[in-house]
PDB file of C-alpha atoms in Angstrom:
ATOM      1  CA  MET W   1     -15.620  12.702 -32.768  1.00  0.00           C
ATOM      2  CA  SER W   2     -13.312   9.563 -33.320  1.00  0.00           C
ATOM      3  CA  TRP W   3     -11.190   8.102 -30.180  1.00  0.00           C
ATOM      4  CA  PRO W   4      -7.724   6.557 -31.396  1.00  0.00           C
ATOM      5  CA  THR W   5      -7.287   3.159 -30.363  1.00  0.00           C
ATOM      6  CA  LEU W   6      -5.000   2.185 -27.211  1.00  0.00           C
ATOM      7  CA  ARG W   7      -2.126   0.119 -28.659  1.00  0.00           C
ATOM      8  CA  SER W   8       0.814  -1.623 -27.425  1.00  0.00           C
ATOM      9  CA  SER W   9       2.492  -4.650 -29.137  1.00  0.00           C
ATOM     10  CA  ALA W  10       2.516  -6.438 -25.137  1.00  0.00           C
ATOM     11  CA  ALA W  11      -1.099  -7.301 -25.954  1.00  0.00           C
ATOM     12  CA  ILE W  12      -2.012  -8.656 -29.329  1.00  0.00           C
ATOM     13  CA  PHE W  13      -5.374 -10.231 -29.883  1.00  0.00           C
ATOM     14  CA  GLU W  14      -5.760 -13.582 -31.411  1.00  0.00           C
ATOM     15  CA  PRO W  15      -8.690 -15.108 -31.772  1.00  0.00           C
ATOM     16  CA  GLY W  16      -8.925 -18.486 -29.444  1.00  0.00           C
ATOM     17  CA  LYS W  17      -5.732 -17.727 -27.978  1.00  0.00           C
ATOM     18  CA  ARG W  18      -5.823 -16.438 -24.165  1.00  0.00           C
ATOM     19  CA  LEU W  19      -5.276 -12.618 -23.949  1.00  0.00           C
ATOM     20  CA  TYR W  20      -2.150 -11.860 -21.809  1.00  0.00           C
ATOM     21  CA  ILE W  21      -1.344  -8.076 -20.500  1.00  0.00           C
ATOM     22  CA  ARG W  22       1.399  -7.473 -18.787  1.00  0.00           C
ATOM     23  CA  LYS W  23       1.880  -4.778 -16.105  1.00  0.00           C
ATOM     24  CA  ALA W  24       3.642  -2.099 -18.445  1.00  0.00           C
ATOM     25  CA  THR W  25       1.661  -3.096 -20.471  1.00  0.00           C
ATOM     26  CA  LEU W  26      -1.580  -1.791 -18.535  1.00  0.00           C
ATOM     27  CA  ARG W  27       0.218   1.259 -17.396  1.00  0.00           C
ATOM     28  CA  GLN W  28       0.706   2.414 -20.489  1.00  0.00           C
ATOM     29  CA  TRP W  29      -2.590   2.370 -21.439  1.00  0.00           C
ATOM     30  CA  ARG W  30      -3.919   3.815 -18.253  1.00  0.00           C
ATOM     31  CA  GLU W  31      -1.187   6.825 -19.189  1.00  0.00           C
ATOM     32  CA  GLN W  32      -2.560   7.419 -22.600  1.00  0.00           C
ATOM     33  CA  PHE W  33      -6.482   7.253 -21.701  1.00  0.00           C
ATOM     34  CA  ALA W  34      -5.885   9.733 -19.123  1.00  0.00           C
ATOM     35  CA  ALA W  35      -3.874  11.929 -21.586  1.00  0.00           C
ATOM     36  CA  LEU W  36      -7.058  11.183 -24.540  1.00  0.00           C
ATOM     37  CA  MET W  37      -9.460  11.784 -21.495  1.00  0.00           C
ATOM     38  CA  ARG W  38      -7.405  15.804 -20.997  1.00  0.00           C
ATOM     39  CA  GLU W  39      -7.515  16.288 -24.498  1.00  0.00           C
ATOM     40  CA  GLN W  40     -11.141  16.239 -24.009  1.00  0.00           C
ATOM     41  CA  GLY W  41     -11.500  19.195 -21.482  1.00  0.00           C
ATOM     42  CA  VAL W  42     -11.817  15.802 -18.594  1.00  0.00           C
ATOM     43  CA  ALA W  43      -9.230  16.558 -15.452  1.00  0.00           C
ATOM     44  CA  ALA W  44      -7.135  12.682 -15.651  1.00  0.00           C
ATOM     45  CA  ASN W  45      -3.772  11.741 -14.066  1.00  0.00           C
ATOM     46  CA  ALA W  46      -2.361   8.346 -14.532  1.00  0.00           C
ATOM     47  CA  THR W  47       0.615   8.686 -12.184  1.00  0.00           C
ATOM     48  CA  PRO W  48       1.873   5.521  -9.719  1.00  0.00           C
ATOM     49  CA  ARG W  49       1.892   5.420  -6.367  1.00  0.00           C
ATOM     50  CA  GLN W  50       5.026   5.080  -5.474  1.00  0.00           C
ATOM     51  CA  VAL W  51       5.326   9.006  -7.047  1.00  0.00           C
ATOM     52  CA  ARG W  52       2.086   9.665  -4.985  1.00  0.00           C
ATOM     53  CA  GLY W  53       4.151   8.976  -1.956  1.00  0.00           C
ATOM     54  CA  GLN W  54       2.136   5.663  -1.176  1.00  0.00           C
ATOM     55  CA  ILE W  55       3.935   2.520  -0.284  1.00  0.00           C
ATOM     56  CA  ARG W  56       1.338   0.379   0.473  1.00  0.00           C
ATOM     57  CA  LYS W  57      -0.815  -1.964  -2.231  1.00  0.00           C
ATOM     58  CA  PRO W  58      -4.174  -1.135  -2.192  1.00  0.00           C
ATOM     59  CA  LEU W  59      -5.759  -4.212  -0.246  1.00  0.00           C
ATOM     60  CA  LYS W  60      -7.698  -6.317  -2.480  1.00  0.00           C
ATOM     61  CA  SER W  61     -11.711  -5.731  -2.496  1.00  0.00           C
ATOM     62  CA  ALA W  62     -12.881  -8.810  -0.569  1.00  0.00           C
ATOM     63  CA  ILE W  63      -9.963  -8.813   2.038  1.00  0.00           C
ATOM     64  CA  HIS W  64     -10.524  -4.974   2.675  1.00  0.00           C
ATOM     65  CA  HIS W  65     -14.243  -5.399   3.075  1.00  0.00           C
ATOM     66  CA  ARG W  66     -13.811  -8.693   5.784  1.00  0.00           C
ATOM     67  CA  LEU W  67     -11.065  -6.579   7.519  1.00  0.00           C
ATOM     68  CA  ARG W  68     -12.997  -3.449   7.993  1.00  0.00           C
ATOM     69  CA  ALA W  69     -16.563  -5.859   9.290  1.00  0.00           C
ATOM     70  CA  LEU W  70     -13.761  -7.024  11.616  1.00  0.00           C
ATOM     71  CA  ARG W  71     -12.769  -3.559  13.091  1.00  0.00           C
ATOM     72  CA  ALA W  72     -16.307  -2.403  13.277  1.00  0.00           C
ATOM     73  CA  PHE W  73     -16.919  -5.977  15.094  1.00  0.00           C
ATOM     74  CA  GLY W  74     -14.295  -5.513  17.616  1.00  0.00           C
ATOM     75  CA  GLN W  75     -15.698  -1.747  18.524  1.00  0.00           C
ATOM     76  CA  LEU W  76     -19.001  -3.278  18.930  1.00  0.00           C
ATOM     77  CA  PRO W  77     -19.500  -2.994  23.446  1.00  0.00           C
ATOM     78  CA  PRO W  78     -18.932  -6.204  24.850  1.00  0.00           C
ATOM     79  CA  ASP W  79     -22.877  -6.941  25.481  1.00  0.00           C
ATOM     80  CA  GLU W  80     -23.213  -6.502  21.941  1.00  0.00           C
ATOM     81  CA  ARG W  81     -19.923  -8.643  20.891  1.00  0.00           C
ATOM     82  CA  ALA W  82     -21.470 -11.140  22.600  1.00  0.00           C
ATOM     83  CA  GLY W  83     -24.482 -11.843  21.534  1.00  0.00           C
ATOM     84  CA  GLY W  84     -23.074 -12.236  17.782  1.00  0.00           C
ATOM     85  CA  ARG W  85     -20.397 -14.534  15.758  1.00  0.00           C
ATOM     86  CA  PRO W  86     -17.539 -12.277  14.388  1.00  0.00           C
ATOM     87  CA  PRO W  87     -17.119 -12.110  10.952  1.00  0.00           C
ATOM     88  CA  ARG W  88     -14.789 -14.623   9.579  1.00  0.00           C
ATOM     89  CA  THR W  89     -11.317 -13.891   8.630  1.00  0.00           C
ATOM     90  CA  SER W  90      -9.650 -13.596   5.701  1.00  0.00           C
ATOM     91  CA  SER W  91      -8.049 -16.523   4.450  1.00  0.00           C
ATOM     92  CA  PHE W  92      -5.438 -14.744   2.664  1.00  0.00           C
ATOM     93  CA  MET W  93      -4.322 -12.353   5.575  1.00  0.00           C
ATOM     94  CA  GLN W  94      -4.019 -15.231   7.962  1.00  0.00           C
ATOM     95  CA  ALA W  95      -2.401 -16.724   5.901  1.00  0.00           C
ATOM     96  CA  LYS W  96       0.039 -13.720   5.711  1.00  0.00           C
ATOM     97  CA  LEU W  97      -0.173 -13.096   9.411  1.00  0.00           C
ATOM     98  CA  GLY W  98       0.914 -16.860   9.647  1.00  0.00           C
ATOM     99  CA  ALA W  99       3.818 -16.474   8.229  1.00  0.00           C
ATOM    100  CA  VAL W 100       5.433 -13.271   9.396  1.00  0.00           C
ATOM    101  CA  LEU W 101       4.455 -15.436  13.051  1.00  0.00           C
ATOM    102  CA  ARG W 102       6.618 -18.128  11.550  1.00  0.00           C
ATOM    103  CA  ALA W 103       9.159 -16.121  10.112  1.00  0.00           C
ATOM    104  CA  LEU W 104       9.620 -14.050  14.179  1.00  0.00           C
ATOM    105  CA  GLN W 105       9.280 -17.289  15.976  1.00  0.00           C
ATOM    106  CA  THR W 106      12.866 -19.030  13.755  1.00  0.00           C
ATOM    107  CA  LYS W 107      14.455 -15.584  14.124  1.00  0.00           C
ATOM    108  CA  ARG W 108      14.498 -15.416  10.020  1.00  0.00           C
ATOM    109  CA  ASP W 109      14.892 -12.232   8.173  1.00  0.00           C
ATOM    110  CA  THR W 110      12.167 -13.418   5.574  1.00  0.00           C
ATOM    111  CA  LEU W 111      10.838 -10.290   6.889  1.00  0.00           C
ATOM    112  CA  ASP W 112      12.404  -8.305   3.929  1.00  0.00           C
ATOM    113  CA  ALA W 113      12.000 -10.027   0.781  1.00  0.00           C
ATOM    114  CA  GLY W 114      11.332  -7.114  -1.767  1.00  0.00           C
ATOM    115  CA  LYS W 115      12.541  -4.688   0.722  1.00  0.00           C
ATOM    116  CA  ASP W 116      15.544  -4.088  -1.704  1.00  0.00           C
ATOM    117  CA  GLU W 117      13.735  -3.515  -4.886  1.00  0.00           C
ATOM    118  CA  MET W 118      11.307  -0.923  -2.655  1.00  0.00           C
ATOM    119  CA  LEU W 119      14.224   0.865  -1.508  1.00  0.00           C
ATOM    120  CA  ARG W 120      15.010   1.366  -4.822  1.00  0.00           C
ATOM    121  CA  THR W 121      12.058   2.476  -5.843  1.00  0.00           C
ATOM    122  CA  ARG W 122      12.200   5.034  -3.139  1.00  0.00           C
ATOM    123  CA  GLN W 123      15.443   6.362  -4.380  1.00  0.00           C
ATOM    124  CA  GLU W 124      14.592   6.912  -8.033  1.00  0.00           C
ATOM    125  CA  VAL W 125      10.955   8.584  -7.013  1.00  0.00           C
ATOM    126  CA  ALA W 126      13.057  11.266  -5.026  1.00  0.00           C
ATOM    127  CA  ALA W 127      15.222  11.763  -7.214  1.00  0.00           C
ATOM    128  CA  ASP W 128      13.306  12.957  -9.414  1.00  0.00           C
ATOM    129  CA  TRP W 129      11.011  14.826  -7.240  1.00  0.00           C
ATOM    130  CA  GLN W 130      14.321  17.041  -6.373  1.00  0.00           C
ATOM    131  CA  ALA W 131      15.340  17.538  -9.993  1.00  0.00           C
ATOM    132  CA  THR W 132      11.821  18.356 -10.057  1.00  0.00           C
ATOM    133  CA  ALA W 133      12.699  20.633  -7.008  1.00  0.00           C
ATOM    134  CA  ASP W 134      15.601  22.088  -8.490  1.00  0.00           C
ATOM    135  CA  THR W 135      14.121  22.926 -12.205  1.00  0.00           C
ATOM    136  CA  LEU W 136      11.414  24.684 -10.466  1.00  0.00           C
ATOM    137  CA  ARG W 137      13.792  26.800  -8.097  1.00  0.00           C
ATOM    138  CA  ARG W 138      15.841  27.446 -11.569  1.00  0.00           C
ATOM    139  CA  GLN W 139      12.191  28.724 -13.127  1.00  0.00           C
ATOM    140  CA  GLY W 140      11.559  31.111 -10.005  1.00  0.00           C
ATOM    141  CA  GLN W 141       9.438  29.037  -8.703  1.00  0.00           C
ATOM    142  CA  GLY W 142      10.668  28.782  -4.876  1.00  0.00           C
ATOM    143  CA  GLU W 143       7.617  28.351  -3.126  1.00  0.00           C
ATOM    144  CA  LEU W 144       6.468  25.143  -5.480  1.00  0.00           C
ATOM    145  CA  ALA W 145      10.145  23.791  -5.211  1.00  0.00           C
ATOM    146  CA  GLU W 146       9.604  23.768  -1.206  1.00  0.00           C
ATOM    147  CA  ARG W 147       6.705  21.934  -1.730  1.00  0.00           C
ATOM    148  CA  ALA W 148       7.959  18.915  -3.813  1.00  0.00           C
ATOM    149  CA  GLU W 149      11.057  19.103  -1.072  1.00  0.00           C
ATOM    150  CA  ARG W 150       8.715  18.880   2.067  1.00  0.00           C
ATOM    151  CA  PHE W 151       6.817  16.221   0.363  1.00  0.00           C
ATOM    152  CA  ILE W 152       9.714  14.497  -0.110  1.00  0.00           C
ATOM    153  CA  GLU W 153      10.740  14.744   3.409  1.00  0.00           C
ATOM    154  CA  ARG W 154       7.088  13.490   4.570  1.00  0.00           C
ATOM    155  CA  MET W 155       7.017  10.290   2.719  1.00  0.00           C
ATOM    156  CA  PRO W 156       6.754   7.547   4.793  1.00  0.00           C
ATOM    157  CA  ALA W 157       9.291   5.026   5.557  1.00  0.00           C
ATOM    158  CA  VAL W 158       9.767   1.908   3.271  1.00  0.00           C
ATOM    159  CA  GLN W 159       8.862  -1.286   4.788  1.00  0.00           C
ATOM    160  CA  THR W 160       7.012  -4.422   3.813  1.00  0.00           C
ATOM    161  CA  ASP W 161       3.494  -5.482   4.406  1.00  0.00           C
ATOM    162  CA  GLU W 162       5.371  -7.955   6.974  1.00  0.00           C
ATOM    163  CA  GLN W 163       7.101  -5.786   9.018  1.00  0.00           C
ATOM    164  CA  ARG W 164       4.014  -3.971   9.216  1.00  0.00           C
ATOM    165  CA  MET W 165       2.630  -6.524  10.308  1.00  0.00           C
ATOM    166  CA  ALA W 166       5.790  -7.638  12.778  1.00  0.00           C
ATOM    167  CA  GLN W 167       5.959  -4.658  14.484  1.00  0.00           C
ATOM    168  CA  ARG W 168       1.834  -4.321  15.535  1.00  0.00           C
ATOM    169  CA  TRP W 169       2.237  -7.877  16.404  1.00  0.00           C
ATOM    170  CA  LYS W 170       5.232  -7.063  19.031  1.00  0.00           C
ATOM    171  CA  ASP W 171       3.364  -4.046  19.899  1.00  0.00           C
ATOM    172  CA  ALA W 172       0.340  -5.914  21.062  1.00  0.00           C
ATOM    173  CA  GLU W 173       2.042  -8.008  22.961  1.00  0.00           C
ATOM    174  CA  ARG W 174       4.668  -5.648  24.462  1.00  0.00           C
ATOM    175  CA  ASN W 175       0.648  -4.162  25.411  1.00  0.00           C
ATOM    176  CA  ARG W 176      -1.073  -7.840  26.509  1.00  0.00           C
ATOM    177  CA  ALA W 177       2.503  -8.129  28.564  1.00  0.00           C
ATOM    178  CA  GLN W 178       2.410  -4.526  29.982  1.00  0.00           C
ATOM    179  CA  GLU W 179      -1.497  -5.406  31.085  1.00  0.00           C
ATOM    180  CA  ARG W 180      -0.804  -8.481  32.937  1.00  0.00           C
ATOM    181  CA  THR W 181       2.210  -6.931  35.265  1.00  0.00           C
ATOM    182  CA  ASP W 182      -0.796  -3.814  35.703  1.00  0.00           C
ATOM    183  CA  ALA W 183      -2.802  -6.606  36.636  1.00  0.00           C
ATOM    184  CA  LYS W 184      -0.689  -8.411  38.509  1.00  0.00           C
ATOM    185  CA  SER W 185       1.369  -4.922  41.087  1.00  0.00           C
ATOM    186  CA  PRO W 186       0.022  -4.964  44.510  1.00  0.00           C
ATOM    187  CA  GLY W 187      -2.751  -1.791  44.273  1.00  0.00           C
ATOM    188  CA  ALA W 188      -3.627  -2.734  40.839  1.00  0.00           C
ATOM    189  CA  PRO W 189      -7.248  -1.249  40.177  1.00  0.00           C
ATOM    190  CA  ALA W 190     -10.054  -3.847  40.211  1.00  0.00           C
ATOM    191  CA  ARG W 191     -11.686  -4.743  37.150  1.00  0.00           C
TER     192      ARG W 191
END
């Protein structure tokens, strides 16, 4: 069995030169690889996350592990937490949160960076799914067409990471303010 080689003009190897691979080239390779796997009888797919209705990029492994460790530490009982040191936070996430807080303090609208592109992509994806639903309906596949339309309706709202972080921060601040108000009010339960 011979496997065809994955080719692309955007990634040409020259000895002694650094190999530069564009995102589009990687996407093309993934699609070709999935097609080759399907030819071999292996169920494989290479759909972009936007087509699957996912907006958020996955976190890099190191950031994901740090955030998971912090959440686990935060869920420990207070006596166990007091005895140990909390895990280090991700410097990347600290810098990102710092930028969001500065934007909130200065009331600058820098939290929308990239949102226009995200909205354009969402509109293209939704239009493609709607075209698929229309085609399915014309082919007599009404149930599948309805499932595609429900998928479009359930896609999460477009929101940048910065907007999501800002909203979480605002919600946490609102909760802290409410707790302070509740603690000061007469007849509040003693803790």
